[in-house]
Tab-separated table of C-alpha atoms and ligand atoms in Angstrom:
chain	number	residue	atom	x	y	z
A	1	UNK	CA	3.979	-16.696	-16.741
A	2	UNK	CA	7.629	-16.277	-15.980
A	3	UNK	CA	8.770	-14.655	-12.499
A	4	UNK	CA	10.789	-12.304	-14.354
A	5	UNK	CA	11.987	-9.087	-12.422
A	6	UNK	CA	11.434	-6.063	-13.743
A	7	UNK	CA	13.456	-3.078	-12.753
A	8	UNK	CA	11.734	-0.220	-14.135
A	9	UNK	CA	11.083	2.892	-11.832
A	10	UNK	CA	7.936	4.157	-11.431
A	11	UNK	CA	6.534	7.067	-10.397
A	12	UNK	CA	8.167	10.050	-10.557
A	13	UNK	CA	7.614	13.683	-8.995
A	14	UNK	CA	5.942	15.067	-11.907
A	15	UNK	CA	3.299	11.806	-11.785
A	16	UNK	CA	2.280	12.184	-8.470
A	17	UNK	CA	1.761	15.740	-8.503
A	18	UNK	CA	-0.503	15.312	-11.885
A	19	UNK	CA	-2.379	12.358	-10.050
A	20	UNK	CA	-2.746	15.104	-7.627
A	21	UNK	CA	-4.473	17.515	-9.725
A	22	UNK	CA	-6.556	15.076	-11.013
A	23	UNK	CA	-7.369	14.028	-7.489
A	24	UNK	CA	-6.431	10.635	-7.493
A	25	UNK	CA	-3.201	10.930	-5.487
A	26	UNK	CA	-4.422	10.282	-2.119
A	27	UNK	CA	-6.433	7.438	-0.836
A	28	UNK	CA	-8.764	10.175	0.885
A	29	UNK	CA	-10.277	10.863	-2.825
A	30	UNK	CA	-14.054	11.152	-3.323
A	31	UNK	CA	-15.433	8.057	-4.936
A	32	UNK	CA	-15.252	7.921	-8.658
A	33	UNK	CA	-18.635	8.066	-9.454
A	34	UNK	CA	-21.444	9.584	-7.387
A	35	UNK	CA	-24.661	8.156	-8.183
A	36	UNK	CA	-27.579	8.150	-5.842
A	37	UNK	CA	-28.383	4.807	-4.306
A	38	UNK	CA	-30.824	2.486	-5.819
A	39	UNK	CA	-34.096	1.971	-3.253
A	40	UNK	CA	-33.909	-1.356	-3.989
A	41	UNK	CA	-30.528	-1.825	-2.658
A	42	UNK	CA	-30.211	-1.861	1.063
A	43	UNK	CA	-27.554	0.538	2.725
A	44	UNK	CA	-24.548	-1.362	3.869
A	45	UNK	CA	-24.389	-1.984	7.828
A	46	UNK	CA	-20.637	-0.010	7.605
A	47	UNK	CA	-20.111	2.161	11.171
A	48	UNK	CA	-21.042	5.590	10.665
A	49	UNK	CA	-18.160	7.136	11.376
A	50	UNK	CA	-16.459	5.384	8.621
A	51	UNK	CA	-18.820	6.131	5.484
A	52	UNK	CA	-16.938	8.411	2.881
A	53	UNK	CA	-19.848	7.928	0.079
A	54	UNK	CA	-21.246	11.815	-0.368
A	55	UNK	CA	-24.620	10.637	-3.043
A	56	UNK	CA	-24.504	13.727	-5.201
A	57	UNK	CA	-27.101	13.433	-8.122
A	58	UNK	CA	-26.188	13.453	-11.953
A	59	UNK	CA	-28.385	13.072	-14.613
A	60	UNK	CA	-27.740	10.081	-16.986
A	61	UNK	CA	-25.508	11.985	-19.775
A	62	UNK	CA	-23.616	13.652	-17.439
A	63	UNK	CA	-22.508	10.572	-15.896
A	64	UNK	CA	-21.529	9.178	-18.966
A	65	UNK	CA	-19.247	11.935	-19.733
A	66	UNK	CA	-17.752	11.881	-15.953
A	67	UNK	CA	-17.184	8.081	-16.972
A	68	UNK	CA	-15.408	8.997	-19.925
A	69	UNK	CA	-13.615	12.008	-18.117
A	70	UNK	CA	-12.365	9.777	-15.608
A	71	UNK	CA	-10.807	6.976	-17.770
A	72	UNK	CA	-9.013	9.457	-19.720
A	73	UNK	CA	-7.567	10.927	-16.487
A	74	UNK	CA	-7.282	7.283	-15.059
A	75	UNK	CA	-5.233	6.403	-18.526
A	76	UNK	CA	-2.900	9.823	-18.238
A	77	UNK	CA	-2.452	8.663	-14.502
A	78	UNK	CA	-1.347	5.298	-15.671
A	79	UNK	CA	0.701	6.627	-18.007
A	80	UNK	CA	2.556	8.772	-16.410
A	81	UNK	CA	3.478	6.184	-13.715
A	82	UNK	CA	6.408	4.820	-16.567
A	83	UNK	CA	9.456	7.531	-16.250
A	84	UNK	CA	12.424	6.901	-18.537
A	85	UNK	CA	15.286	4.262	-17.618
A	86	UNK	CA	17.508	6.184	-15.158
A	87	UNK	CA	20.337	4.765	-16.638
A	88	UNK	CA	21.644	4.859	-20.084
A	89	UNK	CA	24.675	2.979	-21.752
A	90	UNK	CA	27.891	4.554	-23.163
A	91	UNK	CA	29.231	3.083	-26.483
A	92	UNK	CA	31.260	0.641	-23.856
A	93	UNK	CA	27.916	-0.634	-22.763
A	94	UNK	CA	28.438	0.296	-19.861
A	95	UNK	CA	26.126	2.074	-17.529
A	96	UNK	CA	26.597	5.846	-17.019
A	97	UNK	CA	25.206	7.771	-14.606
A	98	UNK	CA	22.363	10.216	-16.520
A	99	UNK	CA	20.612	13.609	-14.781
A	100	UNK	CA	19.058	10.681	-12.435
A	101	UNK	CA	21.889	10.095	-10.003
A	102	UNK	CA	22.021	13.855	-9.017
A	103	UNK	CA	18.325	14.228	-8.677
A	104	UNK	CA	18.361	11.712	-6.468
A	105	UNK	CA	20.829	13.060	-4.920
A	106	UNK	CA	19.451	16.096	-4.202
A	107	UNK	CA	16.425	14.257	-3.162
A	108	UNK	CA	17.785	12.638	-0.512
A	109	UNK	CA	18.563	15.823	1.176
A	110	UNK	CA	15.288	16.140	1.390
A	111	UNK	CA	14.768	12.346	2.414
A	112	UNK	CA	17.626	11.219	3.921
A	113	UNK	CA	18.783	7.637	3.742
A	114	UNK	CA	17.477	5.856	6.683
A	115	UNK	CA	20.906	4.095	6.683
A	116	UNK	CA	22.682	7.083	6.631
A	117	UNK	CA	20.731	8.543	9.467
A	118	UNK	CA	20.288	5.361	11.597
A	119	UNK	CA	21.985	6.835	14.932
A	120	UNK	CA	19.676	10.148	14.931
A	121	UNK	CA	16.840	7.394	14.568
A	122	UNK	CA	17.876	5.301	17.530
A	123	UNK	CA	19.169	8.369	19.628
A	124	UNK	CA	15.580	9.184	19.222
A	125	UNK	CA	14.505	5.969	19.832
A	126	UNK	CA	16.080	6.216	23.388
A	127	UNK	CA	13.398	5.442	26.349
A	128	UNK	CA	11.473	4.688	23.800
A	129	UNK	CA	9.823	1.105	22.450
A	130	UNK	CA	10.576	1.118	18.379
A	131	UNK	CA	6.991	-0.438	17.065
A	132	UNK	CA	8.028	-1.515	13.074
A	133	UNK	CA	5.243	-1.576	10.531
A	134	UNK	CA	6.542	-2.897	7.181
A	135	UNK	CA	4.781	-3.022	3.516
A	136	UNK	CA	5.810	-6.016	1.798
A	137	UNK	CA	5.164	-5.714	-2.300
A	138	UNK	CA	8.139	-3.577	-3.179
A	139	UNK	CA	9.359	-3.344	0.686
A	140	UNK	CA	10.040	-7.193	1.765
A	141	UNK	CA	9.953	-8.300	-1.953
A	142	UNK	CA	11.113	-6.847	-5.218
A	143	UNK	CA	8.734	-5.910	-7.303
A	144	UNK	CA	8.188	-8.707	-10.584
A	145	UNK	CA	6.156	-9.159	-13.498
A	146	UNK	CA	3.855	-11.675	-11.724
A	147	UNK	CA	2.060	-10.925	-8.585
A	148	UNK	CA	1.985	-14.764	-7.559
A	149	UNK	CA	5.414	-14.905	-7.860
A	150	UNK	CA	6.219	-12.025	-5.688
A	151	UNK	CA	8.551	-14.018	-3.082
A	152	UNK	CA	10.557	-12.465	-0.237
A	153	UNK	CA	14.121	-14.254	-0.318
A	154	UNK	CA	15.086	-15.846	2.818
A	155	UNK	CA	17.557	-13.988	4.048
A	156	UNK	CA	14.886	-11.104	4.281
A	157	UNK	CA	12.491	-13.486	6.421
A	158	UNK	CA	15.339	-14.235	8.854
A	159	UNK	CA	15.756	-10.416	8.533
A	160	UNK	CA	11.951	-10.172	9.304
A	161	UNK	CA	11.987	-12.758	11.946
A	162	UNK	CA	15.125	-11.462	14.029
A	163	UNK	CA	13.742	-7.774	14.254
A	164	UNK	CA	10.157	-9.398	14.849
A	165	UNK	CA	11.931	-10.757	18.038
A	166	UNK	CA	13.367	-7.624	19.074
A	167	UNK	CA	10.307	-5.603	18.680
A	168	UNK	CA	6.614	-5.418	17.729
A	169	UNK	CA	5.601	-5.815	14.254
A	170	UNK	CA	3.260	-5.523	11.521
A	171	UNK	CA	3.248	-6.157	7.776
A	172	UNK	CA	0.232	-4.142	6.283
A	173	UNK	CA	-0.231	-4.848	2.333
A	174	UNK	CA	-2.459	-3.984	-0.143
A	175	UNK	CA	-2.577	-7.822	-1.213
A	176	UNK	CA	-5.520	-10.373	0.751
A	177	UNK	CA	-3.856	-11.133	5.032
A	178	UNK	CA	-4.144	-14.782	3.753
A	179	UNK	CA	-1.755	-14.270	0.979
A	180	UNK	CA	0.769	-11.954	2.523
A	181	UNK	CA	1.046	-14.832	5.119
A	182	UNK	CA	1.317	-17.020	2.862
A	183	UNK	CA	4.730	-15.225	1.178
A	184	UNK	CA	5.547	-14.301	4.616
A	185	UNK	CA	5.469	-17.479	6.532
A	186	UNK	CA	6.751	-16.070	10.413
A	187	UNK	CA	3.963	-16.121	13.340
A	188	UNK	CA	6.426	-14.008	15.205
A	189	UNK	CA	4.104	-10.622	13.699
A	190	UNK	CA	0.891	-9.013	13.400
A	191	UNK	CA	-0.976	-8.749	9.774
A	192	UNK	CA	-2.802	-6.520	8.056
A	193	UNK	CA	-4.391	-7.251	4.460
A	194	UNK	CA	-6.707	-5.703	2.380
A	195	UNK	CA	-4.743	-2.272	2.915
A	196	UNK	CA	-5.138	-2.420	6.726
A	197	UNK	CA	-9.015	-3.247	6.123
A	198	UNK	CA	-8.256	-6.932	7.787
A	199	UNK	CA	-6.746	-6.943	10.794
A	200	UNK	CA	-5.628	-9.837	12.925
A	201	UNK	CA	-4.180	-7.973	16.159
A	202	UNK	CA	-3.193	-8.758	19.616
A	203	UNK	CA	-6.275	-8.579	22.055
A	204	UNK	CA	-6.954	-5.342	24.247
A	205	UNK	CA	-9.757	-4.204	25.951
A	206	UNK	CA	-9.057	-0.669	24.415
A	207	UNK	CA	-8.909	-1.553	21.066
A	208	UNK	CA	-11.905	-4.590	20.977
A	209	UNK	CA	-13.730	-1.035	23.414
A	210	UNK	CA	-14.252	1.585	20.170
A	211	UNK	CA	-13.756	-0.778	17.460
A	212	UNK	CA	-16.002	-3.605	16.586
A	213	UNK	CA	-13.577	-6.609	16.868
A	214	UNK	CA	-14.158	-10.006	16.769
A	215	UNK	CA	-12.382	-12.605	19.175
A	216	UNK	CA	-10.796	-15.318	17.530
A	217	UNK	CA	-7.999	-17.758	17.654
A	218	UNK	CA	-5.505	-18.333	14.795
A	219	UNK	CA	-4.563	-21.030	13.353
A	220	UNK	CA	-1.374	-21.598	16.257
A	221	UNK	CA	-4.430	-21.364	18.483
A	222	UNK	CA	-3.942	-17.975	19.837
A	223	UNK	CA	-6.325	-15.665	20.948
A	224	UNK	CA	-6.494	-12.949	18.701
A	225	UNK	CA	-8.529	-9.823	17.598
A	226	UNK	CA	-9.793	-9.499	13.959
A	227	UNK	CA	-11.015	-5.856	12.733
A	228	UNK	CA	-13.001	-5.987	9.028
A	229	UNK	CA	-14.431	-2.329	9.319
A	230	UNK	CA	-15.362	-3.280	5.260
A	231	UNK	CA	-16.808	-6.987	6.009
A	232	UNK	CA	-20.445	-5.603	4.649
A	233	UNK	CA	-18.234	-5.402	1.270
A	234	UNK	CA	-17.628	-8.672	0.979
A	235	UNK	CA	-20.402	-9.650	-1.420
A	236	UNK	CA	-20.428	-6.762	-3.651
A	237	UNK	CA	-16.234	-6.962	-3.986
A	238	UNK	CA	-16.872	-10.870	-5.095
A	239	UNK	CA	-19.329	-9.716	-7.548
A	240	UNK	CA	-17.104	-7.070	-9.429
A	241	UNK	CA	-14.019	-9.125	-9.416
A	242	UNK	CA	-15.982	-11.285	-11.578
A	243	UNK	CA	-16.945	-9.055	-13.491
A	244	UNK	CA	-13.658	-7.995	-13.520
A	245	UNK	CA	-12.483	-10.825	-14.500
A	246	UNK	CA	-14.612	-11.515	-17.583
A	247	UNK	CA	-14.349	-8.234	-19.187
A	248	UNK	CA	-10.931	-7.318	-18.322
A	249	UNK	CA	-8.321	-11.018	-18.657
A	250	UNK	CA	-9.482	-11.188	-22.176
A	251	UNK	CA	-7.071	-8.236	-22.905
A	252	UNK	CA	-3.665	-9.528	-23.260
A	253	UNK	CA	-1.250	-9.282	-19.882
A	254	UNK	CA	-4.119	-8.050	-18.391
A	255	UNK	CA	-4.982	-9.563	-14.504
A	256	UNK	CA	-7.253	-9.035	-11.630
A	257	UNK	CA	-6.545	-10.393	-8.558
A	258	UNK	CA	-8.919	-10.870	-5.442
A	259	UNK	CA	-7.806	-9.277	-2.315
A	260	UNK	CA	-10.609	-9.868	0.268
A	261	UNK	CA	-11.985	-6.381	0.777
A	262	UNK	CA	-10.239	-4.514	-2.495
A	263	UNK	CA	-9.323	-5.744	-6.111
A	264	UNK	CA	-5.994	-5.212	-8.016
A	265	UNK	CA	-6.512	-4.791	-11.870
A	266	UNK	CA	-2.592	-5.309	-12.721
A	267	UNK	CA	-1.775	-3.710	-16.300
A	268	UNK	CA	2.121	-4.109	-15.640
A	269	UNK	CA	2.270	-7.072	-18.566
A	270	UNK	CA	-0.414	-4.826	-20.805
A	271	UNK	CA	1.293	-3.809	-24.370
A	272	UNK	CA	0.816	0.117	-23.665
A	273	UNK	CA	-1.614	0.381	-26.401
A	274	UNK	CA	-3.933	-1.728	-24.724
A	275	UNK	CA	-4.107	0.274	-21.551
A	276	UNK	CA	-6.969	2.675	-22.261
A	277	UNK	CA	-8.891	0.017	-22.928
A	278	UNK	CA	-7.933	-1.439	-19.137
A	279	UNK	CA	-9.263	2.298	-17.772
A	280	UNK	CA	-12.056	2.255	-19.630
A	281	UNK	CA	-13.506	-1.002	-18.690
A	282	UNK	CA	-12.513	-0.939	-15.450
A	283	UNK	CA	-14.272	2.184	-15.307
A	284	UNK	CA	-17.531	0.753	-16.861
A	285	UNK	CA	-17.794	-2.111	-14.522
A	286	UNK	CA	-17.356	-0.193	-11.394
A	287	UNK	CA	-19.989	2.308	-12.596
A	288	UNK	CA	-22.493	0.856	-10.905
A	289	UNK	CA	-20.962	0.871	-7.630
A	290	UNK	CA	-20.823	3.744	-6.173
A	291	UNK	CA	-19.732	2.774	-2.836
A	292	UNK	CA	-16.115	2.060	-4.863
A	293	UNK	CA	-13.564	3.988	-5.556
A	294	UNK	CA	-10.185	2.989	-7.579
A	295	UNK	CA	-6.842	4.468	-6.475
A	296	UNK	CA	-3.532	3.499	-8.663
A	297	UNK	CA	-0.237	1.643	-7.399
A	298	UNK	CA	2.469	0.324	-9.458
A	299	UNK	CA	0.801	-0.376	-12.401
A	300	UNK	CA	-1.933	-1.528	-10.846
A	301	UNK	CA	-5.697	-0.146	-10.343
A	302	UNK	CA	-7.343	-0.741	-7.155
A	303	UNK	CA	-10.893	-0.812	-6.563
A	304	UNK	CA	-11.713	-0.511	-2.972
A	305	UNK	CA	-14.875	0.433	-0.491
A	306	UNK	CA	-15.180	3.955	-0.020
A	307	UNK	CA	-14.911	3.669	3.846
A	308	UNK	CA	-12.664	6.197	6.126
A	309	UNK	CA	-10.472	3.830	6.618
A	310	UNK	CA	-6.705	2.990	5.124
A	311	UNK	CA	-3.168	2.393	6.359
A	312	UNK	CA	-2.553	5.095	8.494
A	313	UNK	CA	-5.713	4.303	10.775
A	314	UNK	CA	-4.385	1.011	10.509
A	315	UNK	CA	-1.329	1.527	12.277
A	316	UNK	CA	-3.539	3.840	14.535
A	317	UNK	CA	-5.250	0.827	15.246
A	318	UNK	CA	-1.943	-1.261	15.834
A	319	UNK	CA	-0.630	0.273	18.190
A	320	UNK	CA	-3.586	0.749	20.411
A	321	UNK	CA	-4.181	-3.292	20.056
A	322	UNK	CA	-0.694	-3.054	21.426
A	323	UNK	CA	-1.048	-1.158	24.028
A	324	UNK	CA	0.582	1.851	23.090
A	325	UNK	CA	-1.794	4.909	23.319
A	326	UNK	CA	0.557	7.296	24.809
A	327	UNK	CA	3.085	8.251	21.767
A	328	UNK	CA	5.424	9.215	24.347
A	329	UNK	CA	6.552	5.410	25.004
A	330	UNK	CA	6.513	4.549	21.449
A	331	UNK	CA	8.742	4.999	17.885
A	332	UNK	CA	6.580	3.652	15.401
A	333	UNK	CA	8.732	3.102	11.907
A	334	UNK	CA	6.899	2.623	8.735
A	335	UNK	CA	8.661	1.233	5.762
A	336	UNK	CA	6.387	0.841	2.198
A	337	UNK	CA	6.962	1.775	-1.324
A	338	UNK	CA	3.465	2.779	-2.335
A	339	UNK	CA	0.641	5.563	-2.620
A	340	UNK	CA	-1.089	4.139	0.025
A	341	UNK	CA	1.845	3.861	2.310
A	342	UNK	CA	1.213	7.420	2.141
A	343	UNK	CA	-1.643	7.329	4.524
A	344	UNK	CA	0.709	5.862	7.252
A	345	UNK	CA	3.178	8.514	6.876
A	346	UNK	CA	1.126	11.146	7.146
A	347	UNK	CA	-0.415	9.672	10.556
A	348	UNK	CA	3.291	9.380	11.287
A	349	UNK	CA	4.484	12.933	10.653
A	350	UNK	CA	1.284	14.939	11.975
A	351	UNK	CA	2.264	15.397	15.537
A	352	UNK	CA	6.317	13.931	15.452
A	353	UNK	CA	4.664	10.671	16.530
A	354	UNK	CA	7.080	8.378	14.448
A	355	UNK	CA	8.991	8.404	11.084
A	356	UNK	CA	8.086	6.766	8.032
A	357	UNK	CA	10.744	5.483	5.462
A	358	UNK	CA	9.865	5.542	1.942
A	359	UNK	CA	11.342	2.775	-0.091
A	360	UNK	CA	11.986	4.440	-3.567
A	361	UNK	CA	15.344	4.246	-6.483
A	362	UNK	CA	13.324	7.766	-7.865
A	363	UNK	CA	12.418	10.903	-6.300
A	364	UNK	CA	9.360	11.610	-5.218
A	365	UNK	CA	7.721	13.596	-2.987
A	366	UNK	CA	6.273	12.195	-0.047
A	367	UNK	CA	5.051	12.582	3.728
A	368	UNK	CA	8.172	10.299	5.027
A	369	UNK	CA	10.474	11.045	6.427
A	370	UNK	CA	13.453	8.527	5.540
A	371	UNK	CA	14.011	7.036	2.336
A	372	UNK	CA	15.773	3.444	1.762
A	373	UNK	CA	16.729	2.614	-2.320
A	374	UNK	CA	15.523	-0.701	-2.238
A	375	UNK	CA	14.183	-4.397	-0.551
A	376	UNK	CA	17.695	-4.801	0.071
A	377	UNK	CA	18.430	-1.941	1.807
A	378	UNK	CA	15.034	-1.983	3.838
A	379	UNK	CA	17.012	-5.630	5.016
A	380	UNK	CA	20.146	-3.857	5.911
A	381	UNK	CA	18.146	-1.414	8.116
A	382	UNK	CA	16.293	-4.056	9.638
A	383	UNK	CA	19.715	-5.961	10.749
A	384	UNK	CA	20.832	-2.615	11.986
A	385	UNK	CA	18.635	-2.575	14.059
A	386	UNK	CA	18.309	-5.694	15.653
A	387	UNK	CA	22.101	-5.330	15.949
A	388	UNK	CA	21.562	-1.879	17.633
A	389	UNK	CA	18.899	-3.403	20.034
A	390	UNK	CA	21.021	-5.882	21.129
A	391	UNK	CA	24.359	-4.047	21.541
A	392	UNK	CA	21.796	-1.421	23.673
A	393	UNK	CA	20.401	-4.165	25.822
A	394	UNK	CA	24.101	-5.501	27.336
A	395	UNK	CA	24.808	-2.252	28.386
B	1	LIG	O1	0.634	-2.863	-0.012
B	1	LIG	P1	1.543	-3.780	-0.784
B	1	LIG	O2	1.984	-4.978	0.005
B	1	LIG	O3	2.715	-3.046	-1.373
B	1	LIG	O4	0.666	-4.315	-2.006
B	1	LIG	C1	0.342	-3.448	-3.091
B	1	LIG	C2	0.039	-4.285	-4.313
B	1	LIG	O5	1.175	-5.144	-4.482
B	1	LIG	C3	1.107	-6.141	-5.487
B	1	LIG	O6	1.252	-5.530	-6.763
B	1	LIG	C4	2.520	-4.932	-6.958
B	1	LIG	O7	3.540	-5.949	-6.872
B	1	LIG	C5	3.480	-6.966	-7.911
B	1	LIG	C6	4.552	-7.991	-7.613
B	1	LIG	O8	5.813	-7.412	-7.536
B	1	LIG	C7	3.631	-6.304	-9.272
B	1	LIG	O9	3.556	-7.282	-10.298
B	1	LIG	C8	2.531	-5.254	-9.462
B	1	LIG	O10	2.719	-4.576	-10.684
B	1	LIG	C9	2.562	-4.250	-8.313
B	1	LIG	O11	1.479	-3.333	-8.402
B	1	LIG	C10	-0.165	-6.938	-5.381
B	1	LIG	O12	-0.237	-7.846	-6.463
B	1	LIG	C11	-1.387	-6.047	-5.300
B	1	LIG	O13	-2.536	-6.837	-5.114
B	1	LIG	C12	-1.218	-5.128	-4.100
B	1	LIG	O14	-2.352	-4.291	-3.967
């Protein structure tokens, strides 16, 4: 398939507050389907403390009809995640500016552009260290037709790799840690796959203390710590993505993707009347799991563990392995595109302890702070900064 980029915006105020009502919005939903668990299946060795599954009882028709409930509000959901074109064309064909421009506008009072604000950032920033955690589909990379071909350019990795110098940094994705270093390419950061649910982190005693780390070295040979709160997953997320992948690539476009401790069931290249066939089988297959749960990105399904665990624990988790446990020393930034970037924000914005930057062209409401248009503009801020840390350092 071609790397073609596609420039539609998704996701617009009125979609994620009807993903809200429908529950679906936040990654701290309730699993999809709530069966009890078989005998004959033995309960998975996850900690405790991060078990989400609540085992309510249905009888057999009534889960059928949840089923079907569900994949109608999984289809609206997907739906609704395709807004208009914010432009239009005049007879000219030129582009005019539609009812878009000002909402955004208007938005950005709300969410100021990070750009726009970058001195109230670093005056805050003063005394402080700035810890950057950045997204990468739709953050370091534009977002394209095919996920293989999602590449960062290279002036965004020297971008990457210059701040990376100045200060610490993570890149937590959705997509496998393997992969996202494999687009990535820099050993000068810390990553996070799996939607923070792999973790390869700098060692501390704090951090390898509560969590249940394993020491490891990688593959430069240093020591390193490597969190997989979801590793007991690993057999039953191989067994649905093939399952997956037999009854859902037959359908045209249609593509599921492997990504360690979560699946992606991509419907971007799906002709729209396909799609509720997508939700519905997805929703069959995962049926029988009820220790899954599916959240939506950009037209994409995910079907992940349903563990207490996401991207805002994962920077939690980050900057303990890096030794920052008082928030006074620290300015974490967060920079993603996504629903699940959401989770980071939040962590970010309960209790001042650090801003997050949404990367959006749309409005939509959010628990960032910031907002930056684009991957391009996400690499402007990073220069600025690295500019601003070392202008701050020769004084
Ligand atoms: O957390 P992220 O790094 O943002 O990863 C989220 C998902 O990103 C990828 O899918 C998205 O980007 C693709 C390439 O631009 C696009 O084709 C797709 O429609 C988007 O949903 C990735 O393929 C997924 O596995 C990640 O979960």
């Amino acid at each position: 398939m071609d790397c073609l980029l596609n420039n539609n915006d998704e996701k617009t105020l009125k979609s994620d507050t009807r993903l809200d009502s429908m529950g679906l919005k936040s990654s701290h939903t309730a699993p999809i389907l709530t069966e009890p668990t078989p005998r004959n299946k033995s309960r998975l060795q996850v900690p405790s403390h991060l078990l989400q599954y609540s085992g309510a009882t249905f009888s057999p028709r009534m889960k059928a009809e949840i089923i079907e409930i569900r994949a109608n509000n999984c289809l609206h959901s997907m739906e609704s995640s395709s807004p208009p074109h914010k432009k239009s064309r005049d007879f000219n064909n030129e582009l005019v500016a539609t009812d878009m421009d000002g909402a955004y506008r208007a938005w950005q009072l709300k969410y100021p552009s990070a750009l726009a604000s970058f001195e109230q950032i670093t005056n805050f920033a003063k005394g402080k260290r700035i810890t950057l955690f950045l997204d990468y589909d739709g953050t370091l990379s534009p977002i394209v037709d095919n996920p293989d071909c999602a590449f960062m350019s290279n002036d965004m990795r020297v971008a990457v790799k210059n701040v990376a110098k100045c200060f610490p940094t993570a890149i937590i994705s959705g997509r496998s840690r393997d992969k996202v270093y494999e687009f990535v390419g820099l050993t000068e950061l810390n990553y996070a796959g799996s939607h923070g649910m792999d973790i390869m982190g700098p060692v501390r005693q704090s951090s390898a203390g509560y969590y249940d780390c394993i020491r490891c070295t990688d593959k430069q040979g240093k020591e390193v710590n490597l969190f997989q709160p979801a590793s007991e997953f690993l057999p039953m997320i191989d067994e649905v993505f093939n399952s997956l992948v037999n009854n859902i690539e037959e359908i045209q476009g249609a593509k599921v993707e492997n990504n360690k401790f979560c699946i992606s069931v991509h419907y971007r290249n799906v002709d729209e009347k396909d799609w509720k066939t997508v939700a519905q089988r997805v929703h069959d297959v995962i049926r029988n799991y009820p220790r899954l749960r599916l959240t939506h990105g950009r037209k994409v399904l995910e079907v992940r563990p349903v563990i207490n665990w996401d991207k805002g624990k994962a920077v939690t988790f980050l900057l303990e392995s890096l030794g920052f446990s008082n928030y006074d020393d620290v300015l974490p930034i967060y920079v993603g595109d996504d629903q699940t970037d959401e989770d980071a924000f939040k962590v970010l914005r309960e209790g001042n302890r650090g801003y997050g930057i949404l990367v959006s062209s749309v409005p939509k409401e959010s628990n960032a702070f910031f907002s930056l248009r684009d991957p391009q503009e996400v690499m402007e801020f990073l220069k600025s900064l690295v500019v601003w840390m070392k202008k701050t350092s020769t004084l």
